[in-house]
Coordinates of C-alpha atoms and ligand atoms in Angstrom, one line a residue:
X1 CA -8.4 18.4 14.9
X2 CA -5.8 15.7 15.6
X3 CA -2.1 15.5 14.9
X4 CA -1.3 12.6 12.6
X5 CA 2.2 11.3 11.9
X6 CA 2.5 9.5 8.6
X7 CA 5.6 7.5 7.9
X8 CA 6.1 7.0 4.2
X9 CA 4.0 10.2 3.6
X10 CA 5.9 11.1 0.4
X11 CA 5.1 7.8 -1.2
X12 CA 2.1 6.8 -3.4
X13 CA -0.4 5.9 -0.6
X14 CA 1.2 8.0 2.1
X15 CA 0.8 11.2 0.0
X16 CA -2.9 10.5 -0.7
X17 CA -3.3 9.9 3.0
X18 CA -1.7 13.2 3.9
X19 CA -4.0 15.0 1.4
X20 CA -7.1 13.4 2.9
X21 CA -6.1 14.0 6.5
X22 CA -5.4 17.7 5.7
X23 CA -8.8 17.9 3.9
X24 CA -10.3 16.7 7.1
X25 CA -8.5 19.5 8.9
X26 CA -5.9 17.4 10.8
X27 CA -2.3 18.4 11.3
X28 CA 0.1 16.1 9.4
X29 CA 3.7 15.3 10.2
X30 CA 5.1 13.4 7.2
X31 CA 8.2 11.3 8.0
X32 CA 9.9 10.1 4.8
X33 CA 13.5 9.7 3.7
X34 CA 12.5 9.6 0.0
X35 CA 14.0 6.2 -0.5
X36 CA 11.2 5.2 -2.9
X37 CA 8.9 8.2 -2.5
X38 CA 9.4 11.7 -3.9
X39 CA 8.9 15.3 -3.0
X40 CA 6.9 15.6 -6.2
X41 CA 4.1 13.7 -4.4
X42 CA 3.8 16.4 -1.7
X43 CA 5.0 19.6 -3.4
X44 CA 1.4 20.7 -4.1
X45 CA 0.7 20.8 -0.4
X46 CA 0.7 24.4 0.7
X47 CA -0.7 24.2 4.2
X48 CA 0.7 25.3 7.5
X49 CA -0.8 22.2 9.1
X50 CA 1.7 20.1 7.1
X51 CA 5.4 19.4 7.7
X52 CA 7.8 17.0 6.1
X53 CA 10.7 15.6 8.1
X54 CA 13.4 13.8 6.1
X55 CA 14.2 11.0 8.5
X56 CA 15.2 7.4 8.1
X57 CA 13.0 5.4 10.5
X58 CA 15.5 2.6 10.7
X59 CA 17.4 5.0 13.0
X60 CA 15.9 6.1 16.3
X61 CA 13.9 9.2 15.7
X62 CA 12.0 11.8 17.8
X63 CA 9.2 14.2 17.2
X64 CA 8.8 17.1 19.6
X65 CA 5.1 17.7 19.5
X66 CA 2.2 15.6 20.7
X67 CA 0.8 13.1 18.3
X68 CA -2.6 11.5 18.3
X69 CA -2.4 9.0 15.4
X70 CA 0.6 7.3 13.9
X71 CA 0.0 5.9 10.4
X72 CA 3.0 3.6 9.7
X73 CA 3.3 3.2 5.9
X74 CA 7.0 3.5 5.3
X75 CA 8.4 0.5 3.5
X76 CA 9.6 -0.3 0.0
X77 CA 6.4 -1.8 -1.5
X78 CA 6.8 -2.6 -5.2
X79 CA 8.7 -5.8 -6.2
X80 CA 11.2 -3.7 -8.1
X81 CA 12.0 -1.8 -4.9
X82 CA 12.1 -4.6 -2.4
X83 CA 14.2 -6.8 -4.7
X84 CA 16.6 -3.9 -5.1
X85 CA 16.6 -3.2 -1.4
X86 CA 16.2 -6.5 0.4
X87 CA 18.1 -5.7 3.6
X88 CA 16.6 -2.2 3.8
X89 CA 13.1 -3.7 3.5
X90 CA 13.8 -6.1 6.4
X91 CA 15.2 -3.3 8.4
X92 CA 12.3 -1.0 7.8
X93 CA 9.9 -3.8 8.8
X94 CA 11.8 -4.6 12.0
X95 CA 13.9 -1.6 13.3
X96 CA 11.6 1.0 11.5
X97 CA 8.5 -0.6 13.0
X98 CA 10.1 -0.8 16.5
X99 CA 11.1 2.8 16.4
X100 CA 7.6 3.9 15.2
X101 CA 5.8 1.8 17.7
X102 CA 8.1 3.2 20.4
X103 CA 7.1 6.7 19.3
X104 CA 3.4 5.8 19.4
X105 CA 3.9 4.4 22.9
X106 CA 5.7 7.5 24.1
X107 CA 3.0 9.8 22.6
X108 CA 0.1 7.5 23.7
X109 CA -1.0 7.7 20.1
X110 CA -3.3 5.3 18.2
X111 CA -1.0 3.3 15.8
X112 CA -1.9 1.8 12.4
X113 CA 0.4 -0.6 10.6
X114 CA 0.2 -0.8 6.8
X115 CA 0.5 -4.5 6.3
X116 CA -0.3 -6.3 3.1
X117 CA -2.1 -9.1 1.4
X118 CA 1.4 -10.5 0.7
X119 CA 1.4 -11.9 4.2
X120 CA -1.1 -14.5 2.8
X121 CA 1.6 -15.6 0.2
X122 CA 0.3 -17.9 -2.5
X123 CA -2.9 -18.6 -0.7
X124 CA -4.5 -22.0 -0.2
X125 CA -7.8 -20.3 0.9
X126 CA -9.8 -18.1 -1.4
X127 CA -10.9 -15.4 -0.9
X128 CA -8.6 -14.5 1.9
X129 CA -10.1 -13.9 5.3
X130 CA -8.1 -12.3 8.2
X131 CA -8.2 -15.7 10.0
X132 CA -6.1 -17.3 7.2
X133 CA -2.4 -17.7 8.4
X134 CA -0.9 -17.6 4.9
X135 CA 1.4 -19.7 2.7
X136 CA 4.6 -17.8 2.3
X137 CA 8.0 -18.9 1.1
X138 CA 10.3 -17.3 3.7
X139 CA 13.5 -17.8 1.7
X140 CA 12.4 -16.8 -1.8
X141 CA 13.3 -13.4 -3.2
X142 CA 9.9 -12.0 -2.1
X143 CA 10.4 -13.3 1.4
X144 CA 12.2 -10.1 2.4
X145 CA 8.9 -8.1 2.0
X146 CA 6.4 -10.8 3.1
X147 CA 8.4 -11.7 6.2
X148 CA 9.2 -8.1 7.1
X149 CA 5.4 -7.5 7.1
X150 CA 4.7 -10.6 9.0
X151 CA 7.3 -9.7 11.6
X152 CA 5.9 -6.1 11.8
X153 CA 2.4 -7.6 12.5
X154 CA 3.9 -9.8 15.3
X155 CA 5.7 -6.8 16.7
X156 CA 2.6 -4.6 16.6
X157 CA 0.6 -7.3 18.5
X158 CA 3.4 -7.6 21.1
X159 CA 3.4 -3.8 21.7
X160 CA -0.3 -4.0 22.1
X161 CA -0.4 -7.0 24.4
X162 CA 2.7 -6.3 26.5
X163 CA 3.1 -2.5 26.3
X164 CA -0.6 -1.5 26.1
X165 CA -0.1 0.5 22.8
X166 CA -3.4 1.2 21.0
X167 CA -2.6 -0.6 17.7
X168 CA -4.4 -1.5 14.5
X169 CA -3.3 -3.5 11.4
X170 CA -4.6 -3.0 7.9
X171 CA -3.9 -5.7 5.3
X172 CA -3.9 -3.7 2.1
X173 CA -4.7 -5.5 -1.2
X174 CA -3.4 -4.1 -4.6
X175 CA -4.2 -0.5 -4.8
X176 CA -3.8 1.9 -7.7
X177 CA -4.2 5.5 -8.6
X178 CA -2.2 8.6 -9.5
X179 CA 1.4 9.0 -8.2
X180 CA 2.4 5.4 -8.8
X181 CA 5.7 5.4 -10.7
X182 CA 5.5 4.4 -14.3
X183 CA 8.4 2.0 -13.9
X184 CA 7.8 0.6 -10.4
X185 CA 7.0 -2.8 -11.8
X186 CA 3.4 -3.1 -10.5
X187 CA 0.9 -4.3 -13.0
X188 CA -1.4 -1.3 -13.4
X189 CA 1.2 1.4 -14.0
X190 CA 3.1 -0.9 -16.3
X191 CA 0.0 -1.7 -18.4
X192 CA -1.1 2.0 -18.5
X193 CA 2.4 3.1 -19.5
X194 CA 2.5 0.6 -22.3
X195 CA -1.1 1.2 -23.5
X196 CA -0.8 5.0 -23.5
X197 CA 2.4 4.7 -25.6
X198 CA 0.6 2.1 -27.8
X199 CA 3.4 -0.5 -27.1
X200 CA 2.9 -4.2 -26.5
X201 CA 1.3 -5.0 -23.1
X202 CA 3.3 -7.4 -20.9
X203 CA 1.5 -10.2 -19.2
X204 CA 3.3 -12.6 -16.9
X205 CA 2.6 -16.3 -17.5
X206 CA -0.6 -17.1 -19.4
X207 CA -2.6 -14.3 -17.7
X208 CA -5.0 -16.6 -15.9
X209 CA -3.8 -15.5 -12.4
X210 CA -6.2 -13.2 -10.6
X211 CA -5.9 -10.0 -8.8
X212 CA -8.3 -7.5 -7.2
X213 CA -7.6 -3.8 -7.6
X214 CA -8.7 -1.1 -5.2
X215 CA -8.8 2.6 -6.2
X216 CA -6.7 4.8 -3.9
X217 CA -9.6 7.0 -2.6
X218 CA -11.5 3.9 -1.4
X219 CA -8.4 2.5 0.3
X220 CA -7.6 5.8 2.1
X221 CA -11.1 6.1 3.4
X222 CA -10.8 2.5 4.8
X223 CA -7.4 3.3 6.4
X224 CA -8.7 6.3 8.3
X225 CA -11.9 4.5 9.3
X226 CA -9.8 1.7 10.8
X227 CA -7.4 4.1 12.5
X228 CA -10.4 5.9 14.1
X229 CA -12.0 2.6 15.2
X230 CA -11.2 0.6 18.3
X231 CA -10.1 -2.5 16.4
X232 CA -6.8 -4.2 17.2
X233 CA -6.9 -7.4 15.1
X234 CA -6.0 -7.2 11.4
X235 CA -8.6 -6.0 8.9
X236 CA -8.4 -6.5 5.1
X237 CA -9.0 -3.4 3.0
X238 CA -9.2 -4.0 -0.8
X239 CA -11.7 -4.4 -3.6
X240 CA -13.2 -7.9 -3.9
X241 CA -13.9 -7.6 -7.6
X242 CA -11.5 -10.2 -9.0
X243 CA -10.0 -10.1 -12.5
X244 CA -7.6 -12.4 -14.4
X245 CA -4.7 -10.4 -15.8
X246 CA -6.1 -10.9 -19.3
X247 CA -9.4 -9.4 -18.2
X248 CA -7.4 -6.5 -16.7
X249 CA -5.7 -6.0 -20.0
X250 CA -9.0 -5.8 -21.8
X251 CA -10.2 -3.1 -19.4
X252 CA -7.0 -1.1 -19.9
X253 CA -7.3 -1.4 -23.7
X254 CA -11.0 -0.2 -23.5
X255 CA -10.2 2.7 -21.2
X256 CA -7.1 3.9 -23.1
X257 CA -8.4 3.1 -26.6
X258 CA -5.1 1.4 -27.3
X259 CA -4.9 -1.5 -29.8
X260 CA -1.5 -2.8 -28.9
X261 CA -0.8 -6.6 -28.8
X262 CA 0.0 -8.7 -25.7
X263 CA 3.3 -10.3 -25.1
X264 CA 3.7 -13.0 -22.5
X265 CA 6.7 -13.2 -20.2
X266 CA 7.9 -15.7 -17.6
X267 CA 6.0 -15.7 -14.2
X268 CA 8.0 -14.2 -11.4
X269 CA 9.1 -16.6 -8.6
X270 CA 6.4 -17.3 -6.0
X271 CA 3.8 -15.2 -7.9
X272 CA 0.5 -15.8 -6.2
X273 CA -2.1 -17.5 -8.5
X274 CA -5.1 -15.9 -6.9
X275 CA -5.7 -12.8 -4.8
X276 CA -9.0 -11.5 -3.5
X277 CA -9.9 -10.0 -0.1
X278 CA -12.8 -11.2 2.0
X279 CA -14.0 -7.8 3.3
X280 CA -16.8 -9.0 5.6
X281 CA -14.9 -7.7 8.6
X282 CA -14.4 -4.2 7.2
X283 CA -18.0 -4.0 6.1
X284 CA -19.3 -5.0 9.5
X285 CA -16.8 -3.2 11.7
X286 CA -16.2 0.0 9.7
X287 CA -19.2 0.1 7.5
X288 CA -16.6 0.3 4.7
X289 CA -17.1 -0.8 1.2
X290 CA -15.2 0.2 -2.0
X291 CA -17.1 2.4 -4.4
X292 CA -15.0 2.9 -7.5
X293 CA -15.2 0.3 -10.2
X294 CA -12.0 -0.7 -12.1
X295 CA -12.7 1.1 -15.4
X296 CA -13.7 4.3 -13.5
X297 CA -10.6 4.1 -11.3
X298 CA -8.4 3.7 -14.3
X299 CA -10.0 6.7 -16.0
X300 CA -9.5 8.7 -12.8
X301 CA -5.9 7.6 -12.6
X302 CA -5.2 8.9 -16.1
X303 CA -7.1 12.1 -15.4
X304 CA -5.3 12.8 -12.1
X305 CA -1.8 11.9 -13.2
X306 CA 0.8 14.1 -14.9
X307 CA 1.4 12.5 -18.3
X308 CA 5.1 12.3 -17.8
X309 CA 4.6 10.2 -14.6
X310 CA 2.3 7.8 -16.4
X311 CA 4.6 7.5 -19.4
X312 CA 7.9 7.5 -17.5
X313 CA 10.9 7.7 -19.8
X314 CA 9.0 5.5 -22.3
X315 CA 11.8 2.9 -22.1
X316 CA 10.3 -0.7 -22.0
Ligands
LIG401 P1 5.8 3.7 -1.8 O1 7.1 3.1 -2.1 O2 5.3 4.7 -2.8 O3 5.9 4.5 -0.4 C1 6.7 4.1 0.7 C2 7.3 5.3 1.3 O4 8.1 4.9 2.4 C3 8.2 6.1 0.3 O5 7.9 7.4 0.2 C4 9.6 5.9 0.9 O6 10.5 6.9 0.6 C5 9.3 5.7 2.4 N1 10.4 5.0 3.1 C6 11.0 3.8 2.7 N2 11.9 3.5 3.6 C7 12.0 4.5 4.5 C8 12.7 4.8 5.7 N3 13.7 3.9 6.1 N4 12.5 5.9 6.4 C9 11.5 6.8 6.0 N5 10.8 6.6 4.9 C10 11.0 5.5 4.2 O7 4.8 2.6 -1.5 P2 3.2 2.6 -1.4 O8 2.6 1.8 -2.5 O9 2.7 3.9 -1.1 O10 3.1 1.7 0.0 C11 2.9 2.3 1.2 C12 2.7 1.2 2.3 O11 1.5 0.4 1.9 C13 3.8 0.2 2.4 O12 4.0 -0.1 3.7 C14 3.3 -1.0 1.6 O13 3.9 -2.2 2.1 C15 1.8 -0.9 1.9 N6 1.0 -1.6 0.8 C16 0.8 -1.0 -0.4 C17 0.1 -1.7 -1.4 C18 -0.2 -1.0 -2.7 O14 -0.9 -1.7 -3.5 N7 0.3 0.1 -3.0 C19 -0.4 -3.0 -1.1 C20 -0.1 -3.5 0.1 C21 0.6 -2.8 1.1

């Protein structure tokens, strides 16, 4: 049994990670100031091996007990959040990551940074391998998120090289599942909310841009496998099945049985045209491969979600 500290543990991915670590009989310290997360995501946890500390990681913070693993997930992650919180997003990536790496160093813990496929920007290489350096607009509105994560990666490698911290970096590609917020602006909760209310489905641009969607249980399995490995260089974790947004809409309509029409809206600034992970490294290194197909994952998301969370307030 290990003690795992999870920053962002009351968020979408963090709360699923806490659940899985507890299921594997680890102790879990969840550090989350509920900026974009919610107690609703962790209120079902009735386990003496779990504690939630309401701390803002952009301030220096301390934890009394020994820690074996630090999973650093705290950060606004959906475009709606990081566009609303640009400075906070930069501070979490910089100060928040400094403080959390400092804690991992003090505890001699293995550290895992939740990075993102967004560090590849609008990629010129397809699919994206870890060796690709990216094509990011640093001064566009999305730059606050992309560059915060790129800085956090640089910082993580510096703590590893200069301070000897045992670090790892996961580059997470679009992930979906229960506990996403209906109005967080990401494509799957948006389309599910609209389809379940039988309202028109919004597609940005002509819908020919591609994305790859990983079900949350696959992602969490990959995250833990990476944390428990000896790897230091970044590893992509995501599902390589690639869909255009119009294909995604078709699957959503099929799974929900909705018949609503599609409406097209303007593409967001710097929206990547293609996104698909090359997961050769994760396969070879971690023996990890995603198992849940998109239609199954969407069905599971609906089954595992509270209806009010999928539907939100029905506005929009
Ligand atoms: P989320 O917004 O649901 O979770 C983030 C959590 O961090 C929230 O609970 C929030 O309250 C917490 N947090 C934010 N600022 C904080 C601070 N200053 N101090 C303490 N806690 C703070 O987002 P998510 O989708 O679960 O993403 C989790 C991580 O995974 C993020 O780092 C994100 O960049 C990364 N990621 C997610 C995806 C995805 O598809 N969901 C893709 C790529 C990367």
